[in-house]
């Protein structure tokens, strides 16, 4: 294994120290989100100077005390200083599903502030490793023009192949899988409802092929429910997807207290102390 990329990865503050042991585990793509996907991403965005807003929807009756107010839905929105990129924690806001899993984070960007619409969006369900989502966001934050493509799709596959993943025999330029054939990344038709500025996303007929974007997922066993899924709209720059893919496929161990039930027997682990 490589040296850990996150030796100071913060522990879950809600978990009393000593009540649950921490381990360095791998492979990362099967390690889950440790039950703290919001905290991992939100802490990173706070460190980058993004502003967080909490939108609370509810019903307020006359003369009702604050503690009796019925909150129906709430959303936490993080906005970059230039207002060109934002990340929305939607798990508490009746999210739609991807691969039968609830989407936890939706990340979007636009070309300029004159347009209220996103140029592209990406989606991450629960149990996507937080390190991969944060590395995607760090790369997005560092980009001067978040909606301008800078590289081709080969960059994404090169990133995972460099960490030992295998190109798909039938689609060597469009798909790859980890050596255990559990996790996959593929360039293909984008699922329905994925927001993108590409007009083909709205005009494609039922019998026509729509725009293609990157999709990633982990399937612990053939035919079993997915552990996690991530979807990138057609207009997401390939270099940003490559940042996600490189982090996802990294052989560096990650710190975990909570292991996914579906993959814990596949994980190598070493005590963190």
PDB file of C-alpha atoms in Angstrom:
ATOM      1  CA  UNK A   1       0.000   0.000   0.000  1.00  0.00           C
ATOM      2  CA  UNK A   2       1.028   3.611  -0.553  1.00  0.00           C
ATOM      3  CA  UNK A   3       1.486   6.054   2.294  1.00  0.00           C
ATOM      4  CA  UNK A   4      -1.926   7.315   3.438  1.00  0.00           C
ATOM      5  CA  UNK A   5      -3.207  10.353   1.578  1.00  0.00           C
ATOM      6  CA  UNK A   6      -5.211  11.451   4.617  1.00  0.00           C
ATOM      7  CA  UNK A   7      -3.147  10.693   7.758  1.00  0.00           C
ATOM      8  CA  UNK A   8      -5.037  13.410   9.658  1.00  0.00           C
ATOM      9  CA  UNK A   9      -8.513  12.447   8.413  1.00  0.00           C
ATOM     10  CA  UNK A  10     -10.789  13.639  11.242  1.00  0.00           C
ATOM     11  CA  UNK A  11     -12.725  11.091  13.219  1.00  0.00           C
ATOM     12  CA  UNK A  12     -16.470  11.351  13.571  1.00  0.00           C
ATOM     13  CA  UNK A  13     -16.943  13.779  16.480  1.00  0.00           C
ATOM     14  CA  UNK A  14     -20.303  12.202  17.302  1.00  0.00           C
ATOM     15  CA  UNK A  15     -18.591   8.885  18.062  1.00  0.00           C
ATOM     16  CA  UNK A  16     -17.057   8.767  21.545  1.00  0.00           C
ATOM     17  CA  UNK A  17     -13.338   8.012  21.364  1.00  0.00           C
ATOM     18  CA  UNK A  18     -12.699   4.390  22.202  1.00  0.00           C
ATOM     19  CA  UNK A  19     -16.282   3.233  21.656  1.00  0.00           C
ATOM     20  CA  UNK A  20     -15.529   1.991  18.147  1.00  0.00           C
ATOM     21  CA  UNK A  21     -12.018   1.192  16.923  1.00  0.00           C
ATOM     22  CA  UNK A  22     -10.602   2.944  13.887  1.00  0.00           C
ATOM     23  CA  UNK A  23      -8.808   1.091  11.115  1.00  0.00           C
ATOM     24  CA  UNK A  24      -6.835   1.935   8.022  1.00  0.00           C
ATOM     25  CA  UNK A  25      -8.624  -0.039   5.323  1.00  0.00           C
ATOM     26  CA  UNK A  26      -8.436  -0.738   1.616  1.00  0.00           C
ATOM     27  CA  UNK A  27      -9.318  -0.897  -1.147  1.00  0.00           C
ATOM     28  CA  UNK A  28     -10.807   2.569  -0.954  1.00  0.00           C
ATOM     29  CA  UNK A  29     -13.532   1.972  -3.542  1.00  0.00           C
ATOM     30  CA  UNK A  30     -15.116  -0.648  -1.258  1.00  0.00           C
ATOM     31  CA  UNK A  31     -14.588   1.178   2.045  1.00  0.00           C
ATOM     32  CA  UNK A  32     -17.865   3.148   2.043  1.00  0.00           C
ATOM     33  CA  UNK A  33     -18.291   6.640   3.483  1.00  0.00           C
ATOM     34  CA  UNK A  34     -17.836   5.823   7.196  1.00  0.00           C
ATOM     35  CA  UNK A  35     -21.300   7.252   7.829  1.00  0.00           C
ATOM     36  CA  UNK A  36     -19.919  10.778   7.583  1.00  0.00           C
ATOM     37  CA  UNK A  37     -20.143  11.726   3.922  1.00  0.00           C
ATOM     38  CA  UNK A  38     -21.690  15.079   4.775  1.00  0.00           C
ATOM     39  CA  UNK A  39     -19.049  15.995   7.345  1.00  0.00           C
ATOM     40  CA  UNK A  40     -16.117  14.967   5.152  1.00  0.00           C
ATOM     41  CA  UNK A  41     -17.294  17.072   2.220  1.00  0.00           C
ATOM     42  CA  UNK A  42     -18.652  20.023   4.212  1.00  0.00           C
ATOM     43  CA  UNK A  43     -15.406  20.348   6.190  1.00  0.00           C
ATOM     44  CA  UNK A  44     -13.427  20.459   2.941  1.00  0.00           C
ATOM     45  CA  UNK A  45     -15.696  23.101   1.422  1.00  0.00           C
ATOM     46  CA  UNK A  46     -15.497  25.194   4.577  1.00  0.00           C
ATOM     47  CA  UNK A  47     -11.712  25.031   4.357  1.00  0.00           C
ATOM     48  CA  UNK A  48     -11.910  26.221   0.740  1.00  0.00           C
ATOM     49  CA  UNK A  49     -13.944  29.243   1.786  1.00  0.00           C
ATOM     50  CA  UNK A  50     -17.295  28.149   0.392  1.00  0.00           C
ATOM     51  CA  UNK A  51     -20.399  29.626   2.021  1.00  0.00           C
ATOM     52  CA  UNK A  52     -23.011  27.281   3.453  1.00  0.00           C
ATOM     53  CA  UNK A  53     -26.717  28.051   3.484  1.00  0.00           C
ATOM     54  CA  UNK A  54     -29.433  26.002   5.141  1.00  0.00           C
ATOM     55  CA  UNK A  55     -32.842  26.137   3.509  1.00  0.00           C
ATOM     56  CA  UNK A  56     -35.618  24.967   5.813  1.00  0.00           C
ATOM     57  CA  UNK A  57     -39.129  24.358   4.567  1.00  0.00           C
ATOM     58  CA  UNK A  58     -41.975  23.852   6.955  1.00  0.00           C
ATOM     59  CA  UNK A  59     -45.373  24.893   8.155  1.00  0.00           C
ATOM     60  CA  UNK A  60     -45.712  27.690  10.681  1.00  0.00           C
ATOM     61  CA  UNK A  61     -49.044  28.249  12.347  1.00  0.00           C
ATOM     62  CA  UNK A  62     -50.023  31.534  14.028  1.00  0.00           C
ATOM     63  CA  UNK A  63     -48.908  31.705  17.659  1.00  0.00           C
ATOM     64  CA  UNK A  64     -46.922  28.489  17.216  1.00  0.00           C
ATOM     65  CA  UNK A  65     -43.772  28.221  19.309  1.00  0.00           C
ATOM     66  CA  UNK A  66     -40.498  27.541  17.459  1.00  0.00           C
ATOM     67  CA  UNK A  67     -40.119  24.116  19.046  1.00  0.00           C
ATOM     68  CA  UNK A  68     -43.551  23.077  17.738  1.00  0.00           C
ATOM     69  CA  UNK A  69     -42.860  24.089  14.151  1.00  0.00           C
ATOM     70  CA  UNK A  70     -43.139  21.203  11.711  1.00  0.00           C
ATOM     71  CA  UNK A  71     -40.143  21.113   9.380  1.00  0.00           C
ATOM     72  CA  UNK A  72     -40.999  19.302   6.181  1.00  0.00           C
ATOM     73  CA  UNK A  73     -37.703  19.378   4.281  1.00  0.00           C
ATOM     74  CA  UNK A  74     -34.293  20.948   4.567  1.00  0.00           C
ATOM     75  CA  UNK A  75     -31.334  21.393   2.246  1.00  0.00           C
ATOM     76  CA  UNK A  76     -27.774  22.500   2.859  1.00  0.00           C
ATOM     77  CA  UNK A  77     -26.222  24.412  -0.030  1.00  0.00           C
ATOM     78  CA  UNK A  78     -22.512  25.257  -0.281  1.00  0.00           C
ATOM     79  CA  UNK A  79     -21.517  28.011  -2.739  1.00  0.00           C
ATOM     80  CA  UNK A  80     -18.012  28.884  -3.941  1.00  0.00           C
ATOM     81  CA  UNK A  81     -16.733  32.465  -3.477  1.00  0.00           C
ATOM     82  CA  UNK A  82     -17.128  33.213  -7.202  1.00  0.00           C
ATOM     83  CA  UNK A  83     -20.658  31.717  -7.227  1.00  0.00           C
ATOM     84  CA  UNK A  84     -19.781  29.604 -10.286  1.00  0.00           C
ATOM     85  CA  UNK A  85     -19.943  26.282  -8.479  1.00  0.00           C
ATOM     86  CA  UNK A  86     -22.071  24.833  -5.721  1.00  0.00           C
ATOM     87  CA  UNK A  87     -22.688  21.600  -3.858  1.00  0.00           C
ATOM     88  CA  UNK A  88     -26.018  20.567  -2.413  1.00  0.00           C
ATOM     89  CA  UNK A  89     -26.525  18.008   0.323  1.00  0.00           C
ATOM     90  CA  UNK A  90     -29.871  16.621  -0.735  1.00  0.00           C
ATOM     91  CA  UNK A  91     -30.208  13.487   1.366  1.00  0.00           C
ATOM     92  CA  UNK A  92     -32.558  15.257   3.788  1.00  0.00           C
ATOM     93  CA  UNK A  93     -34.517  16.775   0.925  1.00  0.00           C
ATOM     94  CA  UNK A  94     -36.320  13.759  -0.549  1.00  0.00           C
ATOM     95  CA  UNK A  95     -33.604  12.993  -3.106  1.00  0.00           C
ATOM     96  CA  UNK A  96     -34.146  11.016  -6.256  1.00  0.00           C
ATOM     97  CA  UNK A  97     -32.307   7.748  -6.666  1.00  0.00           C
ATOM     98  CA  UNK A  98     -29.371   6.532  -8.710  1.00  0.00           C
ATOM     99  CA  UNK A  99     -28.861   2.801  -8.957  1.00  0.00           C
ATOM    100  CA  UNK A 100     -31.679   2.418  -6.423  1.00  0.00           C
ATOM    101  CA  UNK A 101     -29.620   4.431  -3.916  1.00  0.00           C
ATOM    102  CA  UNK A 102     -30.495   7.900  -2.596  1.00  0.00           C
ATOM    103  CA  UNK A 103     -28.329  10.693  -3.966  1.00  0.00           C
ATOM    104  CA  UNK A 104     -26.523  12.458  -1.137  1.00  0.00           C
ATOM    105  CA  UNK A 105     -24.495  15.181  -2.898  1.00  0.00           C
ATOM    106  CA  UNK A 106     -25.254  17.047  -6.098  1.00  0.00           C
ATOM    107  CA  UNK A 107     -22.405  19.212  -7.397  1.00  0.00           C
ATOM    108  CA  UNK A 108     -22.989  21.765 -10.165  1.00  0.00           C
ATOM    109  CA  UNK A 109     -21.172  24.534 -12.018  1.00  0.00           C
ATOM    110  CA  UNK A 110     -21.964  27.270 -14.520  1.00  0.00           C
ATOM    111  CA  UNK A 111     -19.930  29.263 -17.014  1.00  0.00           C
ATOM    112  CA  UNK A 112     -20.780  32.703 -15.623  1.00  0.00           C
ATOM    113  CA  UNK A 113     -22.980  34.327 -13.018  1.00  0.00           C
ATOM    114  CA  UNK A 114     -25.280  35.830 -15.646  1.00  0.00           C
ATOM    115  CA  UNK A 115     -26.902  32.422 -16.130  1.00  0.00           C
ATOM    116  CA  UNK A 116     -28.993  30.923 -13.320  1.00  0.00           C
ATOM    117  CA  UNK A 117     -28.710  27.457 -14.869  1.00  0.00           C
ATOM    118  CA  UNK A 118     -25.990  24.894 -14.272  1.00  0.00           C
ATOM    119  CA  UNK A 119     -23.767  23.991 -17.197  1.00  0.00           C
ATOM    120  CA  UNK A 120     -23.422  20.528 -15.680  1.00  0.00           C
ATOM    121  CA  UNK A 121     -24.169  18.520 -12.557  1.00  0.00           C
ATOM    122  CA  UNK A 122     -22.709  15.438 -10.939  1.00  0.00           C
ATOM    123  CA  UNK A 123     -24.313  13.143  -8.388  1.00  0.00           C
ATOM    124  CA  UNK A 124     -22.973  10.959  -5.599  1.00  0.00           C
ATOM    125  CA  UNK A 125     -24.987   8.475  -3.551  1.00  0.00           C
ATOM    126  CA  UNK A 126     -24.353   7.374  -0.008  1.00  0.00           C
ATOM    127  CA  UNK A 127     -21.255   5.207   0.525  1.00  0.00           C
ATOM    128  CA  UNK A 128     -19.236   6.874  -2.230  1.00  0.00           C
ATOM    129  CA  UNK A 129     -15.887   7.271  -0.429  1.00  0.00           C
ATOM    130  CA  UNK A 130     -15.724  10.814   0.925  1.00  0.00           C
ATOM    131  CA  UNK A 131     -12.105  11.147  -0.184  1.00  0.00           C
ATOM    132  CA  UNK A 132     -13.120  10.764  -3.830  1.00  0.00           C
ATOM    133  CA  UNK A 133     -15.888  13.367  -3.559  1.00  0.00           C
ATOM    134  CA  UNK A 134     -13.640  15.861  -1.782  1.00  0.00           C
ATOM    135  CA  UNK A 135     -10.835  15.406  -4.322  1.00  0.00           C
ATOM    136  CA  UNK A 136     -13.355  16.073  -7.080  1.00  0.00           C
ATOM    137  CA  UNK A 137     -14.429  19.261  -5.314  1.00  0.00           C
ATOM    138  CA  UNK A 138     -10.870  20.402  -4.641  1.00  0.00           C
ATOM    139  CA  UNK A 139     -10.127  20.014  -8.360  1.00  0.00           C
ATOM    140  CA  UNK A 140     -13.324  21.898  -9.194  1.00  0.00           C
ATOM    141  CA  UNK A 141     -12.443  24.708  -6.795  1.00  0.00           C
ATOM    142  CA  UNK A 142      -8.977  25.080  -8.330  1.00  0.00           C
ATOM    143  CA  UNK A 143     -10.326  25.368 -11.864  1.00  0.00           C
ATOM    144  CA  UNK A 144     -10.538  28.869 -13.320  1.00  0.00           C
ATOM    145  CA  UNK A 145     -13.350  28.023 -15.739  1.00  0.00           C
ATOM    146  CA  UNK A 146     -15.434  25.173 -14.294  1.00  0.00           C
ATOM    147  CA  UNK A 147     -17.493  24.633 -17.451  1.00  0.00           C
ATOM    148  CA  UNK A 148     -14.718  24.655 -20.077  1.00  0.00           C
ATOM    149  CA  UNK A 149     -13.344  21.249 -21.220  1.00  0.00           C
ATOM    150  CA  UNK A 150      -9.556  21.000 -21.013  1.00  0.00           C
ATOM    151  CA  UNK A 151      -8.801  17.346 -21.783  1.00  0.00           C
ATOM    152  CA  UNK A 152     -10.189  14.256 -23.451  1.00  0.00           C
ATOM    153  CA  UNK A 153     -11.889  11.197 -21.913  1.00  0.00           C
ATOM    154  CA  UNK A 154      -8.698   9.103 -22.031  1.00  0.00           C
ATOM    155  CA  UNK A 155      -7.537  11.017 -18.946  1.00  0.00           C
ATOM    156  CA  UNK A 156     -10.169   9.265 -16.812  1.00  0.00           C
ATOM    157  CA  UNK A 157      -9.189   5.724 -17.782  1.00  0.00           C
ATOM    158  CA  UNK A 158      -5.492   6.552 -17.529  1.00  0.00           C
ATOM    159  CA  UNK A 159      -6.124   7.598 -13.915  1.00  0.00           C
ATOM    160  CA  UNK A 160      -7.603   4.243 -12.856  1.00  0.00           C
ATOM    161  CA  UNK A 161      -5.309   2.099 -14.994  1.00  0.00           C
ATOM    162  CA  UNK A 162      -2.357   3.751 -13.240  1.00  0.00           C
ATOM    163  CA  UNK A 163      -3.713   2.230 -10.013  1.00  0.00           C
ATOM    164  CA  UNK A 164      -4.106  -1.277 -11.402  1.00  0.00           C
ATOM    165  CA  UNK A 165      -7.617  -1.190 -12.813  1.00  0.00           C
ATOM    166  CA  UNK A 166      -8.270  -3.107 -16.016  1.00  0.00           C
ATOM    167  CA  UNK A 167      -9.646  -1.719 -19.255  1.00  0.00           C
ATOM    168  CA  UNK A 168     -12.797  -3.414 -20.476  1.00  0.00           C
ATOM    169  CA  UNK A 169     -11.985  -5.900 -23.226  1.00  0.00           C
ATOM    170  CA  UNK A 170     -14.944  -4.853 -25.367  1.00  0.00           C
ATOM    171  CA  UNK A 171     -14.681  -1.106 -24.634  1.00  0.00           C
ATOM    172  CA  UNK A 172     -11.015  -0.377 -23.840  1.00  0.00           C
ATOM    173  CA  UNK A 173     -11.451   3.345 -24.558  1.00  0.00           C
ATOM    174  CA  UNK A 174     -14.653   3.756 -22.582  1.00  0.00           C
ATOM    175  CA  UNK A 175     -14.718   1.494 -19.515  1.00  0.00           C
ATOM    176  CA  UNK A 176     -12.570  -0.047 -16.803  1.00  0.00           C
ATOM    177  CA  UNK A 177     -13.001  -2.146 -13.689  1.00  0.00           C
ATOM    178  CA  UNK A 178     -10.984  -2.916 -10.589  1.00  0.00           C
ATOM    179  CA  UNK A 179      -9.082  -6.254 -10.523  1.00  0.00           C
ATOM    180  CA  UNK A 180     -11.869  -7.935  -8.506  1.00  0.00           C
ATOM    181  CA  UNK A 181     -14.507  -6.809 -11.030  1.00  0.00           C
ATOM    182  CA  UNK A 182     -16.469  -5.152  -8.233  1.00  0.00           C
ATOM    183  CA  UNK A 183     -16.194  -1.442  -9.067  1.00  0.00           C
ATOM    184  CA  UNK A 184     -16.615   0.025 -12.516  1.00  0.00           C
ATOM    185  CA  UNK A 185     -16.307   3.292 -14.406  1.00  0.00           C
ATOM    186  CA  UNK A 186     -17.779   3.727 -17.851  1.00  0.00           C
ATOM    187  CA  UNK A 187     -18.435   6.402 -20.457  1.00  0.00           C
ATOM    188  CA  UNK A 188     -21.957   5.854 -21.737  1.00  0.00           C
ATOM    189  CA  UNK A 189     -25.466   7.185 -22.052  1.00  0.00           C
ATOM    190  CA  UNK A 190     -26.417   9.401 -19.131  1.00  0.00           C
ATOM    191  CA  UNK A 191     -29.327   8.236 -16.923  1.00  0.00           C
ATOM    192  CA  UNK A 192     -32.598  10.194 -16.992  1.00  0.00           C
ATOM    193  CA  UNK A 193     -32.947  13.431 -14.986  1.00  0.00           C
ATOM    194  CA  UNK A 194     -29.205  14.187 -14.958  1.00  0.00           C
ATOM    195  CA  UNK A 195     -28.995  17.958 -15.418  1.00  0.00           C
ATOM    196  CA  UNK A 196     -26.799  19.237 -18.212  1.00  0.00           C
ATOM    197  CA  UNK A 197     -26.619  22.273 -20.480  1.00  0.00           C
ATOM    198  CA  UNK A 198     -26.144  20.058 -23.538  1.00  0.00           C
ATOM    199  CA  UNK A 199     -29.421  20.601 -25.482  1.00  0.00           C
ATOM    200  CA  UNK A 200     -29.419  16.975 -26.587  1.00  0.00           C
ATOM    201  CA  UNK A 201     -30.282  16.030 -23.028  1.00  0.00           C
ATOM    202  CA  UNK A 202     -33.722  17.559 -23.599  1.00  0.00           C
ATOM    203  CA  UNK A 203     -34.313  16.842 -27.292  1.00  0.00           C
ATOM    204  CA  UNK A 204     -33.262  13.204 -27.583  1.00  0.00           C
ATOM    205  CA  UNK A 205     -36.094  10.943 -28.712  1.00  0.00           C
ATOM    206  CA  UNK A 206     -36.855   7.664 -26.974  1.00  0.00           C
ATOM    207  CA  UNK A 207     -35.237   5.631 -29.776  1.00  0.00           C
ATOM    208  CA  UNK A 208     -32.148   7.848 -30.064  1.00  0.00           C
ATOM    209  CA  UNK A 209     -28.868   7.662 -28.197  1.00  0.00           C
ATOM    210  CA  UNK A 210     -28.480  10.572 -25.821  1.00  0.00           C
ATOM    211  CA  UNK A 211     -25.326  12.404 -24.769  1.00  0.00           C
ATOM    212  CA  UNK A 212     -22.684  10.319 -23.013  1.00  0.00           C
ATOM    213  CA  UNK A 213     -21.154  10.959 -19.603  1.00  0.00           C
ATOM    214  CA  UNK A 214     -19.145   9.075 -17.018  1.00  0.00           C
ATOM    215  CA  UNK A 215     -20.856   6.674 -14.622  1.00  0.00           C
ATOM    216  CA  UNK A 216     -19.207   4.816 -11.746  1.00  0.00           C
ATOM    217  CA  UNK A 217     -20.563   2.220  -9.355  1.00  0.00           C
ATOM    218  CA  UNK A 218     -19.669  -0.665  -7.044  1.00  0.00           C
ATOM    219  CA  UNK A 219     -21.529  -3.953  -7.214  1.00  0.00           C
ATOM    220  CA  UNK A 220     -20.290  -6.223  -4.383  1.00  0.00           C
ATOM    221  CA  UNK A 221     -21.640  -9.363  -6.075  1.00  0.00           C
ATOM    222  CA  UNK A 222     -23.161 -10.138  -9.447  1.00  0.00           C
ATOM    223  CA  UNK A 223     -26.816  -9.146  -9.309  1.00  0.00           C
ATOM    224  CA  UNK A 224     -26.486  -7.723  -5.784  1.00  0.00           C
ATOM    225  CA  UNK A 225     -27.578  -4.169  -4.939  1.00  0.00           C
ATOM    226  CA  UNK A 226     -24.985  -1.506  -5.639  1.00  0.00           C
ATOM    227  CA  UNK A 227     -22.914  -0.273  -2.717  1.00  0.00           C
ATOM    228  CA  UNK A 228     -22.679   3.214  -4.249  1.00  0.00           C
ATOM    229  CA  UNK A 229     -23.065   5.017  -7.560  1.00  0.00           C
ATOM    230  CA  UNK A 230     -21.859   8.277  -9.097  1.00  0.00           C
ATOM    231  CA  UNK A 231     -23.062   9.962 -12.260  1.00  0.00           C
ATOM    232  CA  UNK A 232     -21.504  12.798 -14.239  1.00  0.00           C
ATOM    233  CA  UNK A 233     -23.447  14.765 -16.846  1.00  0.00           C
ATOM    234  CA  UNK A 234     -22.122  14.842 -20.392  1.00  0.00           C
ATOM    235  CA  UNK A 235     -20.649  18.326 -19.971  1.00  0.00           C
ATOM    236  CA  UNK A 236     -18.624  17.603 -16.819  1.00  0.00           C
ATOM    237  CA  UNK A 237     -14.971  18.249 -17.817  1.00  0.00           C
ATOM    238  CA  UNK A 238     -13.037  15.008 -18.090  1.00  0.00           C
ATOM    239  CA  UNK A 239     -10.162  16.255 -15.947  1.00  0.00           C
ATOM    240  CA  UNK A 240     -12.554  16.674 -13.017  1.00  0.00           C
ATOM    241  CA  UNK A 241     -13.888  13.148 -13.464  1.00  0.00           C
ATOM    242  CA  UNK A 242     -10.261  11.999 -13.626  1.00  0.00           C
ATOM    243  CA  UNK A 243      -9.619  13.596 -10.224  1.00  0.00           C
ATOM    244  CA  UNK A 244     -12.522  11.605  -8.812  1.00  0.00           C
ATOM    245  CA  UNK A 245     -11.388   8.412 -10.549  1.00  0.00           C
ATOM    246  CA  UNK A 246      -7.785   8.748  -9.380  1.00  0.00           C
ATOM    247  CA  UNK A 247      -8.880   9.181  -5.774  1.00  0.00           C
ATOM    248  CA  UNK A 248     -11.463   6.400  -5.960  1.00  0.00           C
ATOM    249  CA  UNK A 249      -8.959   3.882  -7.334  1.00  0.00           C
ATOM    250  CA  UNK A 250      -6.050   4.962  -5.109  1.00  0.00           C
ATOM    251  CA  UNK A 251      -4.324   2.148  -3.237  1.00  0.00           C
ATOM    252  CA  UNK A 252      -3.687   4.410  -0.243  1.00  0.00           C
ATOM    253  CA  UNK A 253      -5.642   3.186   2.808  1.00  0.00           C
ATOM    254  CA  UNK A 254      -8.401   5.273   4.356  1.00  0.00           C
ATOM    255  CA  UNK A 255      -9.455   5.660   7.968  1.00  0.00           C
ATOM    256  CA  UNK A 256     -12.755   4.020   8.880  1.00  0.00           C
ATOM    257  CA  UNK A 257     -14.759   3.189  11.976  1.00  0.00           C
ATOM    258  CA  UNK A 258     -17.858   1.966  10.117  1.00  0.00           C
ATOM    259  CA  UNK A 259     -17.449  -0.623   7.355  1.00  0.00           C
ATOM    260  CA  UNK A 260     -20.138  -1.468   4.779  1.00  0.00           C
ATOM    261  CA  UNK A 261     -21.775  -4.798   5.566  1.00  0.00           C
ATOM    262  CA  UNK A 262     -21.701  -5.785   1.890  1.00  0.00           C
ATOM    263  CA  UNK A 263     -17.932  -5.402   1.502  1.00  0.00           C
ATOM    264  CA  UNK A 264     -16.344  -5.641   4.953  1.00  0.00           C
ATOM    265  CA  UNK A 265     -15.101  -9.178   4.300  1.00  0.00           C
ATOM    266  CA  UNK A 266     -13.259  -7.917   1.203  1.00  0.00           C
ATOM    267  CA  UNK A 267     -11.390  -5.161   3.027  1.00  0.00           C
ATOM    268  CA  UNK A 268      -7.845  -5.317   4.302  1.00  0.00           C
ATOM    269  CA  UNK A 269      -7.531  -3.520   7.614  1.00  0.00           C
ATOM    270  CA  UNK A 270      -4.894  -2.461  10.093  1.00  0.00           C
ATOM    271  CA  UNK A 271      -5.441  -0.814  13.487  1.00  0.00           C
ATOM    272  CA  UNK A 272      -5.097   2.960  13.335  1.00  0.00           C
ATOM    273  CA  UNK A 273      -3.321   3.089  16.692  1.00  0.00           C
TER     274      UNK A 273
END
